[in-house]
Amino acid sequence: MTGGIVDIAIIESWDEVMTSLRAEVGEAAFDSWLKPMTVRDMVGDQVRISVPTRFMRDWVVAHYADRISALWCRNIEIFVQSDHGPGEGDGKMARVAPATEPAPVANVATTATGEIPAADPRFVNAPAPVPAYTLSTPVITGMAQVALEISAPLDPRCTFDNFVVGKPNEFAHAAAQRVAESDTAQFNPLFLYGGVGLGKTHLMHAIAWKIRQRDPNRTVIYMSAEKFMYRFIRALREQKTVDFKDHFRNVDVLMIDDVQFIGGKDSTQEEFFHTFNALVDQGRQIVISADKSPSDLEGMEDRLKSRLNCGLVADIHATTYELRVGILQAKAEKLGIEIPPKVQEFLAHKITANVRELEGALNRVAAHAQLVGREVSLESAQDVLHDLIRANDRRVTIEEIQKKVASHFNIRTSDMHSARRARSVARPRQVAMYLAKQLTSRSLPEIGRKFGGRDHTTVMHAVKKVEELTERDAGFAEDVELLRRMLES
Ligand code: ADP
Ligand code: MG
């Protein structure tokens, strides 16, 4: 049957689907697997999409087709576009309807030892791979050489020297240093986790730099879990899984970043699990990062979770105000610019999401000052970061703050105005006053009035007290930070 013409509305909605998917799966996966797809035609209510190779078709069907179909609310059919036009009746088609059963093509089966069964028909009979998305194979000499070739490049800025330590990251930092400075495996694995932009990758690079510096003969591989997966898949396709295993199983230190990425990717998990075990058995060091704790990783097999939990799990917490100021000062010094304390305070109060954003804001402020040839000032910073701040700066009222804080600490909102002085209500009240000062433009007397007619000196005292406590008590600091974030979003 020949296909109908695809109208413009379909192409436009297809572009939207692709845009969402790009955001979902990340640039690298998108470029490798999704970009090469082309909408060809429609047959009945089915949109037909072509991909260049059979391998790709299988991969897309196994991993993305359901999602595409669901996002698009259309039935889709994915076929391999050979030079002679779409193949038909030869098993090259794969159809997917929205919200149906999982896609028909299973993940690559592996045996208990992680070997690929030789008779897997999809690989034995697969046509020669098309070079469109192959990665180059490294020239192999000594082991350290191999590690260097395989390892992703390390960012020269991401060293221990450049890492600012504060309460939220001191534990992770100490663990990372310990791993970097010892010649034998310490905790296996070291598992670093925390939200985006909080320094996981930085710490991993720092470990790698340090180890290479201490002993250039030790082989260190650092790579993202995503890259690990691509390499594994390529090895499968090129039937070079033995080489693949050798590369990984002979390293001294293996670091895999953002391991949450392989959640749900069963055959990659399987391979990773075996690589992991082989290295641990030989006493090699493994360092893993993820955005969640091992137990909370989604789509991860239980045995892998429990393995990841076996070593040392170190959590990087959200930044505190103090850490943000520390980071600003360190980065400003590196950039060789003067940032007045008022501007530091402003940035540390306003850009709270993560270190990456903070860095971005500082760079913008610095670039602007350089461009106009003037010193950095509060006005210029406010001006330059206008859009960024506005996004964070929804107007919050004192009443909202009181309500949120009261419910967070499990007290009645009326206690914000009451005369009760028990610690259990006085402390939350102080937090609310502090947040009112930080997040609204009300004056101290105005804030005092809203808290049952208290004096402005009481508010001042509350602000000082909370600042003092956040410095001493990381748990408390996190509570305050969390509240701030909830109120600002
Ligand atoms: P993650 O991997 O956790 O998403 P990154 O390690 O990429 O975060 O950190 C984001 C940016 O913030 C990087 O440029 C990194 O150098 C910087 N950064 C994060 N934490 C710190 C810190 N404690 N001191 C200095 N720079 C930091
Ligand atoms: Mg990272």
Short mmCIF file of C-alpha atoms and ligand atoms in Angstrom, two decimals:
data_model
loop_
_atom_site.label_atom_id
_atom_site.label_comp_id
_atom_site.label_asym_id
_atom_site.label_seq_id
_atom_site.Cartn_x
_atom_site.Cartn_y
_atom_site.Cartn_z
CA MET A 1 0.00 0.00 0.00
CA THR A 2 1.35 3.42 -0.81
CA GLY A 3 1.26 6.16 1.73
CA GLY A 4 -0.76 9.34 1.75
CA ILE A 5 0.73 12.80 1.87
CA VAL A 6 1.75 14.16 5.25
CA ASP A 7 0.16 17.50 5.94
CA ILE A 8 1.89 20.43 7.52
CA ALA A 9 0.03 20.12 10.82
CA ILE A 10 1.54 16.71 11.36
CA ILE A 11 5.03 17.96 10.65
CA GLU A 12 4.53 20.85 13.03
CA SER A 13 3.22 18.67 15.82
CA TRP A 14 6.07 16.26 15.11
CA ASP A 15 8.53 19.08 15.64
CA GLU A 16 6.91 19.82 18.98
CA VAL A 17 7.15 16.21 20.02
CA MET A 18 10.82 16.22 19.08
CA THR A 19 11.43 19.38 21.07
CA SER A 20 9.92 17.82 24.19
CA LEU A 21 11.86 14.64 23.69
CA ARG A 22 15.09 16.52 23.25
CA ALA A 23 14.52 18.07 26.66
CA GLU A 24 13.62 14.72 28.15
CA VAL A 25 16.44 12.57 26.86
CA GLY A 26 19.26 15.09 26.55
CA GLU A 27 21.25 16.32 23.60
CA ALA A 28 23.47 13.29 23.07
CA ALA A 29 20.74 10.67 23.07
CA PHE A 30 18.60 12.91 20.93
CA ASP A 31 21.27 13.35 18.30
CA SER A 32 22.08 9.65 18.18
CA TRP A 33 18.65 8.15 18.11
CA LEU A 34 15.87 10.62 17.52
CA LYS A 35 17.24 13.18 15.12
CA PRO A 36 17.76 10.68 12.30
CA MET A 37 14.04 9.89 12.21
CA THR A 38 12.03 11.25 9.31
CA VAL A 39 8.27 11.43 8.99
CA ARG A 40 7.48 9.85 5.64
CA ASP A 41 3.79 9.45 5.08
CA MET A 42 0.49 8.36 6.50
CA VAL A 43 -1.30 5.12 5.99
CA GLY A 44 -4.78 5.26 7.46
CA ASP A 45 -4.36 6.76 10.90
CA GLN A 46 -0.79 5.62 11.16
CA VAL A 47 2.14 7.95 10.66
CA ARG A 48 5.11 6.22 9.13
CA ILE A 49 8.55 7.22 10.25
CA SER A 50 11.79 6.06 8.75
CA VAL A 51 15.18 5.49 10.32
CA PRO A 52 18.41 4.64 8.52
CA THR A 53 19.25 1.25 10.02
CA ARG A 54 17.58 -1.76 11.42
CA PHE A 55 19.57 -1.54 14.60
CA MET A 56 18.36 1.96 15.09
CA ARG A 57 14.81 0.95 14.43
CA ASP A 58 15.05 -1.70 17.14
CA TRP A 59 16.56 0.72 19.55
CA VAL A 60 14.04 3.44 18.91
CA VAL A 61 11.20 0.98 19.20
CA ALA A 62 12.51 -0.44 22.45
CA HIS A 63 13.25 2.86 24.11
CA TYR A 64 11.38 5.74 22.58
CA ALA A 65 8.47 4.63 20.44
CA ASP A 66 5.93 4.40 23.25
CA ARG A 67 6.89 7.78 24.50
CA ILE A 68 6.68 9.32 21.03
CA SER A 69 3.34 7.74 20.45
CA ALA A 70 2.01 8.92 23.80
CA LEU A 71 3.31 12.47 23.41
CA TRP A 72 1.97 12.71 19.93
CA CYS A 73 -1.28 10.83 20.56
CA ARG A 74 -0.83 9.04 17.27
CA ASN A 75 -0.21 5.56 16.03
CA ILE A 76 3.22 5.34 14.57
CA GLU A 77 5.09 2.86 12.48
CA ILE A 78 8.84 2.87 12.30
CA PHE A 79 10.59 1.36 9.34
CA VAL A 80 14.06 1.09 7.95
CA GLN A 81 14.59 3.28 4.95
CA SER A 82 17.01 1.45 2.74
CA ASP A 83 18.36 2.91 -0.45
CA HIS A 84 15.51 1.27 -2.32
CA GLY A 85 12.75 2.88 -0.35
CA PRO A 86 10.92 1.48 2.63
CA GLY A 87 11.20 -2.27 2.97
CA GLU A 88 7.89 -4.01 3.19
CA GLY A 89 6.84 -7.45 4.25
CA ASP A 90 10.32 -8.30 5.46
CA GLY A 91 9.86 -7.77 9.14
CA LYS A 92 11.42 -4.35 9.06
CA MET A 93 8.32 -2.59 10.33
CA ALA A 94 7.45 -1.89 13.89
CA ARG A 95 4.11 -0.41 14.81
CA VAL A 96 3.28 1.38 17.98
CA ALA A 97 -0.06 2.73 19.15
CA PRO A 98 -0.41 5.26 21.95
CA ALA A 99 -0.61 3.81 25.45
CA THR A 100 -0.41 0.19 24.42
CA GLU A 101 1.73 -2.60 25.76
CA PRO A 102 5.48 -2.07 25.89
CA ALA A 103 7.18 -2.01 22.52
CA PRO A 104 7.67 -5.41 20.94
CA VAL A 105 11.44 -5.42 20.70
CA ALA A 106 13.03 -6.47 23.96
CA ASN A 107 16.31 -5.31 25.31
CA VAL A 108 19.37 -7.24 24.29
CA ALA A 109 19.44 -10.45 26.23
CA THR A 110 22.59 -11.31 28.08
CA THR A 111 23.56 -14.42 29.95
CA ALA A 112 24.38 -14.49 33.62
CA THR A 113 28.01 -13.74 32.85
CA GLY A 114 27.12 -10.74 30.76
CA GLU A 115 28.15 -12.41 27.53
CA ILE A 116 25.99 -11.74 24.53
CA PRO A 117 24.53 -15.02 23.34
CA ALA A 118 26.19 -15.71 20.01
CA ALA A 119 22.95 -16.78 18.44
CA ASP A 120 21.02 -13.60 19.05
CA PRO A 121 19.47 -13.28 15.60
CA ARG A 122 19.12 -9.56 15.75
CA PHE A 123 22.85 -9.19 15.88
CA VAL A 124 24.01 -12.07 13.82
CA ASN A 125 21.71 -11.20 10.95
CA ALA A 126 21.77 -7.48 11.30
CA PRO A 127 22.90 -5.67 8.18
CA ALA A 128 26.28 -4.00 8.23
CA PRO A 129 25.97 -0.93 10.43
CA VAL A 130 25.63 2.36 8.67
CA PRO A 131 28.41 4.73 9.67
CA ALA A 132 26.03 7.61 10.41
CA TYR A 133 26.43 7.47 14.16
CA THR A 134 29.47 5.35 14.86
CA LEU A 135 32.06 6.61 17.27
CA SER A 136 35.72 6.29 16.44
CA THR A 137 37.60 3.37 17.92
CA PRO A 138 40.68 4.36 19.88
CA VAL A 139 44.11 3.12 18.89
CA ILE A 140 45.16 0.86 21.71
CA THR A 141 48.55 0.72 23.26
CA GLY A 142 49.23 0.46 27.02
CA MET A 143 46.42 0.30 29.56
CA ALA A 144 46.83 3.86 30.78
CA GLN A 145 46.67 4.95 27.19
CA VAL A 146 43.42 3.07 26.75
CA ALA A 147 41.98 4.65 29.85
CA LEU A 148 42.92 8.09 28.57
CA GLU A 149 41.28 7.39 25.25
CA ILE A 150 38.11 6.04 26.74
CA SER A 151 37.78 8.52 29.53
CA ALA A 152 35.91 11.71 28.84
CA PRO A 153 38.11 14.83 28.97
CA LEU A 154 38.50 16.34 32.41
CA ASP A 155 37.68 19.96 33.02
CA PRO A 156 40.86 21.65 34.23
CA ARG A 157 38.83 23.95 36.45
CA CYS A 158 37.29 21.08 38.35
CA THR A 159 39.99 20.41 40.91
CA PHE A 160 39.93 20.12 44.68
CA ASP A 161 41.67 23.48 44.88
CA ASN A 162 38.73 25.11 43.17
CA PHE A 163 36.09 23.36 45.20
CA VAL A 164 34.62 25.49 47.95
CA VAL A 165 33.75 23.43 50.98
CA GLY A 166 30.79 24.21 53.22
CA LYS A 167 28.35 22.36 55.42
CA PRO A 168 26.25 21.01 52.54
CA ASN A 169 29.14 19.33 50.77
CA GLU A 170 31.82 18.74 53.39
CA PHE A 171 31.08 15.06 53.79
CA ALA A 172 31.09 14.32 50.08
CA HIS A 173 34.23 16.39 49.71
CA ALA A 174 36.03 14.52 52.49
CA ALA A 175 35.07 11.16 51.03
CA ALA A 176 36.21 12.23 47.57
CA GLN A 177 39.53 13.37 48.93
CA ARG A 178 40.04 10.15 50.78
CA VAL A 179 39.46 8.17 47.60
CA ALA A 180 41.81 10.40 45.62
CA GLU A 181 44.60 10.14 48.14
CA SER A 182 44.76 6.45 48.79
CA ASP A 183 46.31 3.74 46.68
CA THR A 184 43.82 1.07 47.54
CA ALA A 185 40.07 1.03 47.23
CA GLN A 186 38.48 2.79 50.16
CA PHE A 187 34.75 2.47 50.14
CA ASN A 188 33.39 0.59 47.22
CA PRO A 189 31.70 2.26 45.61
CA LEU A 190 31.84 5.85 46.67
CA PHE A 191 28.37 6.94 45.71
CA LEU A 192 27.88 10.70 45.42
CA TYR A 193 24.41 12.03 44.99
CA GLY A 194 22.61 15.34 44.98
CA GLY A 195 20.53 17.70 42.88
CA VAL A 196 21.66 19.18 39.62
CA GLY A 197 24.49 21.73 39.64
CA LEU A 198 25.68 20.99 43.16
CA GLY A 199 29.16 19.75 42.34
CA LYS A 200 29.00 15.99 41.72
CA THR A 201 30.82 16.13 38.42
CA HIS A 202 33.26 18.65 39.83
CA LEU A 203 34.20 16.27 42.64
CA MET A 204 34.62 13.34 40.27
CA HIS A 205 36.92 15.31 38.00
CA ALA A 206 38.83 16.45 41.06
CA ILE A 207 39.36 12.83 42.11
CA ALA A 208 40.56 11.91 38.63
CA TRP A 209 42.97 14.86 38.45
CA LYS A 210 44.39 14.06 41.82
CA ILE A 211 44.92 10.39 41.10
CA ARG A 212 46.54 11.08 37.74
CA GLN A 213 48.76 13.64 39.37
CA ARG A 214 49.82 11.35 42.19
CA ASP A 215 50.50 8.37 39.96
CA PRO A 216 50.24 8.73 36.19
CA ASN A 217 50.45 4.96 35.81
CA ARG A 218 47.21 4.32 37.56
CA THR A 219 44.44 3.98 35.05
CA VAL A 220 41.41 6.10 35.66
CA ILE A 221 38.31 6.13 33.53
CA TYR A 222 35.75 8.84 34.01
CA MET A 223 32.65 8.82 31.84
CA SER A 224 28.96 9.52 31.93
CA ALA A 225 26.58 6.60 32.24
CA GLU A 226 25.16 7.68 28.92
CA LYS A 227 28.52 7.33 27.23
CA PHE A 228 28.98 3.98 28.89
CA MET A 229 25.76 2.90 27.27
CA TYR A 230 26.70 4.13 23.81
CA ARG A 231 30.03 2.38 23.99
CA PHE A 232 28.37 -0.79 25.10
CA ILE A 233 25.86 -0.63 22.28
CA ARG A 234 28.53 0.07 19.75
CA ALA A 235 30.53 -2.87 21.03
CA LEU A 236 27.47 -5.05 20.63
CA ARG A 237 26.91 -3.87 17.12
CA GLU A 238 30.51 -4.34 16.12
CA GLN A 239 30.67 -7.60 17.99
CA LYS A 240 33.50 -6.31 20.10
CA THR A 241 32.08 -6.90 23.51
CA VAL A 242 35.19 -8.75 24.62
CA ASP A 243 37.31 -5.67 23.95
CA PHE A 244 34.71 -3.58 25.67
CA LYS A 245 34.84 -5.69 28.80
CA ASP A 246 38.65 -5.67 28.75
CA HIS A 247 38.78 -1.89 28.61
CA PHE A 248 36.73 -1.54 31.71
CA ARG A 249 37.81 -4.52 33.66
CA ASN A 250 41.45 -3.56 33.78
CA VAL A 251 41.19 -0.07 35.15
CA ASP A 252 42.26 0.93 38.64
CA VAL A 253 39.56 3.50 39.12
CA LEU A 254 36.25 3.62 37.30
CA MET A 255 34.03 6.65 37.65
CA ILE A 256 30.57 6.71 36.15
CA ASP A 257 28.68 9.98 36.28
CA ASP A 258 24.89 10.38 36.33
CA VAL A 259 24.15 6.70 36.68
CA GLN A 260 20.41 7.42 36.93
CA PHE A 261 20.59 7.58 33.15
CA ILE A 262 20.75 3.81 32.81
CA GLY A 263 17.61 3.31 34.88
CA GLY A 264 15.27 1.18 32.82
CA LYS A 265 17.96 0.38 30.24
CA ASP A 266 18.16 -3.26 31.12
CA SER A 267 20.97 -4.63 29.02
CA THR A 268 23.22 -1.68 29.85
CA GLN A 269 22.45 -2.16 33.53
CA GLU A 270 23.31 -5.79 33.22
CA GLU A 271 26.66 -5.02 31.64
CA PHE A 272 27.33 -2.32 34.17
CA PHE A 273 26.50 -4.69 37.00
CA HIS A 274 29.02 -7.24 35.77
CA THR A 275 31.71 -4.67 35.14
CA PHE A 276 31.07 -3.32 38.61
CA ASN A 277 31.34 -6.72 40.27
CA ALA A 278 34.45 -7.68 38.37
CA LEU A 279 36.21 -4.49 39.47
CA VAL A 280 35.10 -4.68 43.08
CA ASP A 281 36.26 -8.29 43.26
CA GLN A 282 39.71 -7.19 42.13
CA GLY A 283 39.79 -4.44 44.71
CA ARG A 284 39.59 -1.60 42.18
CA GLN A 285 37.97 1.68 43.17
CA ILE A 286 34.60 2.69 41.82
CA VAL A 287 33.02 6.11 42.09
CA ILE A 288 29.44 6.69 41.04
CA SER A 289 27.26 9.77 40.93
CA ALA A 290 23.52 10.11 40.58
CA ASP A 291 20.77 12.58 41.23
CA LYS A 292 19.19 10.30 43.84
CA SER A 293 20.29 7.88 46.51
CA PRO A 294 20.76 4.27 45.38
CA SER A 295 17.48 3.22 46.97
CA ASP A 296 15.56 5.95 45.19
CA LEU A 297 16.93 5.33 41.71
CA GLU A 298 14.10 4.59 39.35
CA GLY A 299 14.14 1.65 36.97
CA MET A 300 17.19 0.19 38.67
CA GLU A 301 17.35 -3.49 39.42
CA ASP A 302 17.30 -4.34 43.11
CA ARG A 303 20.57 -6.24 43.06
CA LEU A 304 22.28 -3.25 41.47
CA LYS A 305 20.75 -0.89 44.01
CA SER A 306 21.97 -3.01 46.85
CA ARG A 307 25.46 -3.16 45.31
CA LEU A 308 25.50 0.62 44.98
CA ASN A 309 24.46 0.91 48.60
CA CYS A 310 27.33 -1.25 49.79
CA GLY A 311 30.06 1.34 49.93
CA LEU A 312 29.86 4.88 51.15
CA VAL A 313 26.86 6.94 50.14
CA ALA A 314 27.54 10.66 50.38
CA ASP A 315 24.84 13.21 49.83
CA ILE A 316 25.51 16.75 48.59
CA HIS A 317 22.85 19.00 50.06
CA ALA A 318 21.33 22.15 48.63
CA THR A 319 23.60 25.17 49.01
CA THR A 320 23.27 27.44 52.01
CA TYR A 321 23.56 31.19 51.91
CA GLU A 322 27.04 30.97 53.43
CA LEU A 323 28.28 28.48 50.87
CA ARG A 324 26.93 30.62 48.06
CA VAL A 325 28.82 33.64 49.38
CA GLY A 326 31.96 31.52 49.73
CA ILE A 327 31.66 30.29 46.17
CA LEU A 328 31.06 33.80 44.86
CA GLN A 329 34.16 35.07 46.60
CA ALA A 330 36.31 32.23 45.32
CA LYS A 331 35.07 32.58 41.76
CA ALA A 332 35.39 36.36 41.79
CA GLU A 333 38.96 36.02 42.91
CA LYS A 334 39.66 33.55 40.10
CA LEU A 335 38.11 35.94 37.61
CA GLY A 336 40.18 38.74 39.09
CA ILE A 337 37.23 41.00 39.75
CA GLU A 338 36.04 42.89 42.76
CA ILE A 339 32.51 42.07 43.88
CA PRO A 340 31.29 44.46 46.60
CA PRO A 341 29.77 42.72 49.64
CA LYS A 342 26.35 44.19 48.84
CA VAL A 343 26.42 42.52 45.44
CA GLN A 344 27.59 39.24 46.94
CA GLU A 345 24.67 39.35 49.36
CA PHE A 346 22.28 40.18 46.60
CA LEU A 347 23.44 37.29 44.40
CA ALA A 348 23.57 34.80 47.25
CA HIS A 349 20.04 35.71 48.27
CA LYS A 350 18.56 35.75 44.82
CA ILE A 351 20.28 32.94 42.93
CA THR A 352 19.58 29.97 45.12
CA ALA A 353 18.83 27.11 42.75
CA ASN A 354 22.33 25.70 42.41
CA VAL A 355 25.99 26.51 41.92
CA ARG A 356 25.81 26.39 38.16
CA GLU A 357 23.23 29.16 38.07
CA LEU A 358 25.18 31.16 40.59
CA GLU A 359 28.30 30.88 38.44
CA GLY A 360 26.31 31.91 35.40
CA ALA A 361 24.97 34.98 37.19
CA LEU A 362 28.42 35.99 38.39
CA ASN A 363 29.86 35.59 34.90
CA ARG A 364 27.16 37.78 33.47
CA VAL A 365 27.72 40.48 36.03
CA ALA A 366 31.48 40.34 35.47
CA ALA A 367 31.19 40.38 31.69
CA HIS A 368 28.91 43.37 31.83
CA ALA A 369 31.24 45.33 34.10
CA GLN A 370 34.15 44.60 31.81
CA LEU A 371 32.21 45.57 28.74
CA VAL A 372 31.07 48.94 30.01
CA GLY A 373 34.37 49.49 31.80
CA ARG A 374 32.82 50.14 35.19
CA GLU A 375 33.01 48.52 38.59
CA VAL A 376 30.39 46.00 39.53
CA SER A 377 27.63 47.68 41.52
CA LEU A 378 24.35 46.59 43.04
CA GLU A 379 22.46 48.58 40.42
CA SER A 380 24.33 47.06 37.51
CA ALA A 381 23.92 43.55 38.96
CA GLN A 382 20.20 44.06 39.40
CA ASP A 383 20.01 45.39 35.91
CA VAL A 384 21.99 42.63 34.23
CA LEU A 385 20.18 39.86 36.07
CA HIS A 386 16.78 41.38 35.68
CA ASP A 387 15.23 38.44 33.86
CA LEU A 388 16.87 35.80 36.02
CA ILE A 389 15.77 37.48 39.22
CA ARG A 390 12.28 38.17 38.04
CA ALA A 391 11.84 34.49 37.35
CA ASN A 392 12.77 33.77 40.98
CA ASP A 393 11.06 36.75 42.41
CA ARG A 394 7.39 36.19 42.58
CA ARG A 395 5.93 38.54 45.16
CA VAL A 396 5.50 36.71 48.42
CA THR A 397 3.29 38.08 51.17
CA ILE A 398 3.99 37.85 54.88
CA GLU A 399 0.76 35.92 55.33
CA GLU A 400 1.93 33.26 52.88
CA ILE A 401 5.23 33.02 54.67
CA GLN A 402 3.52 32.60 58.02
CA LYS A 403 1.24 29.90 56.69
CA LYS A 404 3.98 27.92 54.96
CA VAL A 405 6.36 28.12 57.90
CA ALA A 406 3.65 27.18 60.40
CA SER A 407 2.62 24.13 58.41
CA HIS A 408 6.24 23.14 57.85
CA PHE A 409 6.90 23.13 61.61
CA ASN A 410 3.49 21.76 62.46
CA ILE A 411 2.21 24.68 64.49
CA ARG A 412 -0.92 26.78 64.10
CA THR A 413 -0.72 29.88 61.91
CA SER A 414 -2.26 31.83 64.80
CA ASP A 415 0.89 31.10 66.79
CA MET A 416 2.70 33.49 64.48
CA HIS A 417 0.78 36.30 66.19
CA SER A 418 0.44 34.81 69.64
CA ALA A 419 2.43 35.74 72.70
CA ARG A 420 3.49 32.15 73.37
CA ARG A 421 7.22 31.92 73.93
CA ALA A 422 7.79 28.16 73.97
CA ARG A 423 10.74 27.24 71.75
CA SER A 424 8.50 25.06 69.57
CA VAL A 425 6.57 28.11 68.40
CA ALA A 426 9.13 30.86 68.96
CA ARG A 427 11.68 29.31 66.61
CA PRO A 428 9.31 28.90 63.65
CA ARG A 429 8.12 32.43 64.28
CA GLN A 430 11.71 33.66 64.05
CA VAL A 431 12.18 31.75 60.82
CA ALA A 432 9.06 33.37 59.40
CA MET A 433 10.32 36.82 60.41
CA TYR A 434 13.65 36.10 58.84
CA LEU A 435 12.04 34.97 55.60
CA ALA A 436 9.75 37.99 55.64
CA LYS A 437 12.84 40.18 55.81
CA GLN A 438 14.58 38.26 53.02
CA LEU A 439 11.71 37.77 50.64
CA THR A 440 9.60 40.91 50.95
CA SER A 441 10.44 44.57 50.88
CA ARG A 442 8.68 45.26 54.20
CA SER A 443 10.54 47.21 56.84
CA LEU A 444 11.32 45.76 60.26
CA PRO A 445 8.53 47.67 62.04
CA GLU A 446 6.04 46.58 59.38
CA ILE A 447 7.08 42.97 59.80
CA GLY A 448 6.85 43.29 63.59
CA ARG A 449 3.30 44.57 63.32
CA LYS A 450 2.29 41.55 61.23
CA PHE A 451 3.58 39.25 63.93
CA GLY A 452 1.13 40.26 66.64
CA GLY A 453 2.39 43.80 67.00
CA ARG A 454 5.96 42.97 67.96
CA ASP A 455 8.71 45.56 68.17
CA HIS A 456 11.20 46.00 65.30
CA THR A 457 14.05 44.98 67.62
CA THR A 458 12.36 41.59 68.06
CA VAL A 459 12.43 41.13 64.30
CA MET A 460 16.05 42.18 64.17
CA HIS A 461 16.89 39.70 66.87
CA ALA A 462 15.03 36.95 64.98
CA VAL A 463 16.98 37.66 61.80
CA LYS A 464 20.30 37.49 63.66
CA LYS A 465 19.30 34.35 65.48
CA VAL A 466 18.31 32.53 62.30
CA GLU A 467 21.51 33.59 60.55
CA GLU A 468 23.51 32.30 63.47
CA LEU A 469 21.66 28.99 63.54
CA THR A 470 22.00 28.38 59.81
CA GLU A 471 25.72 28.68 60.23
CA ARG A 472 25.88 26.19 63.07
CA ASP A 473 23.25 23.67 62.07
CA ALA A 474 23.15 22.26 58.54
CA GLY A 475 19.80 20.60 59.08
CA PHE A 476 18.24 23.83 60.17
CA ALA A 477 19.86 25.67 57.27
CA GLU A 478 18.35 23.19 54.91
CA ASP A 479 14.90 23.67 56.42
CA VAL A 480 15.15 27.39 55.92
CA GLU A 481 16.47 26.98 52.41
CA LEU A 482 13.67 24.59 51.54
CA LEU A 483 11.07 27.02 52.83
CA ARG A 484 12.64 29.84 50.90
CA ARG A 485 12.52 27.80 47.77
CA MET A 486 8.93 26.74 48.25
CA LEU A 487 7.92 30.33 48.80
CA GLU A 488 9.84 31.61 45.82
CA SER A 489 8.53 29.09 43.34
P1 ADP B 1 26.49 18.40 39.07
O1 ADP B 1 27.40 17.43 38.41
O2 ADP B 1 26.20 18.05 40.50
O3 ADP B 1 25.25 18.68 38.30
P2 ADP B 1 28.67 20.22 38.62
O4 ADP B 1 29.75 19.47 39.28
O5 ADP B 1 28.65 20.19 37.14
O6 ADP B 1 27.23 19.78 39.17
O7 ADP B 1 28.69 21.73 39.13
C1 ADP B 1 28.12 22.80 38.41
C2 ADP B 1 29.06 23.97 38.37
O8 ADP B 1 29.22 24.49 39.67
C3 ADP B 1 30.44 23.58 37.90
O9 ADP B 1 30.97 24.62 37.12
C4 ADP B 1 31.23 23.41 39.18
O10 ADP B 1 32.59 23.71 38.99
C5 ADP B 1 30.57 24.43 40.09
N1 ADP B 1 30.57 24.02 41.50
C6 ADP B 1 29.69 23.20 42.11
N2 ADP B 1 29.98 23.08 43.41
C7 ADP B 1 31.06 23.85 43.64
C8 ADP B 1 31.83 24.15 44.81
N3 ADP B 1 31.54 23.63 46.01
N4 ADP B 1 32.86 25.00 44.66
C9 ADP B 1 33.15 25.52 43.47
N5 ADP B 1 32.48 25.29 42.35
C10 ADP B 1 31.43 24.45 42.41
MG MG B 2 27.12 16.41 36.61
#
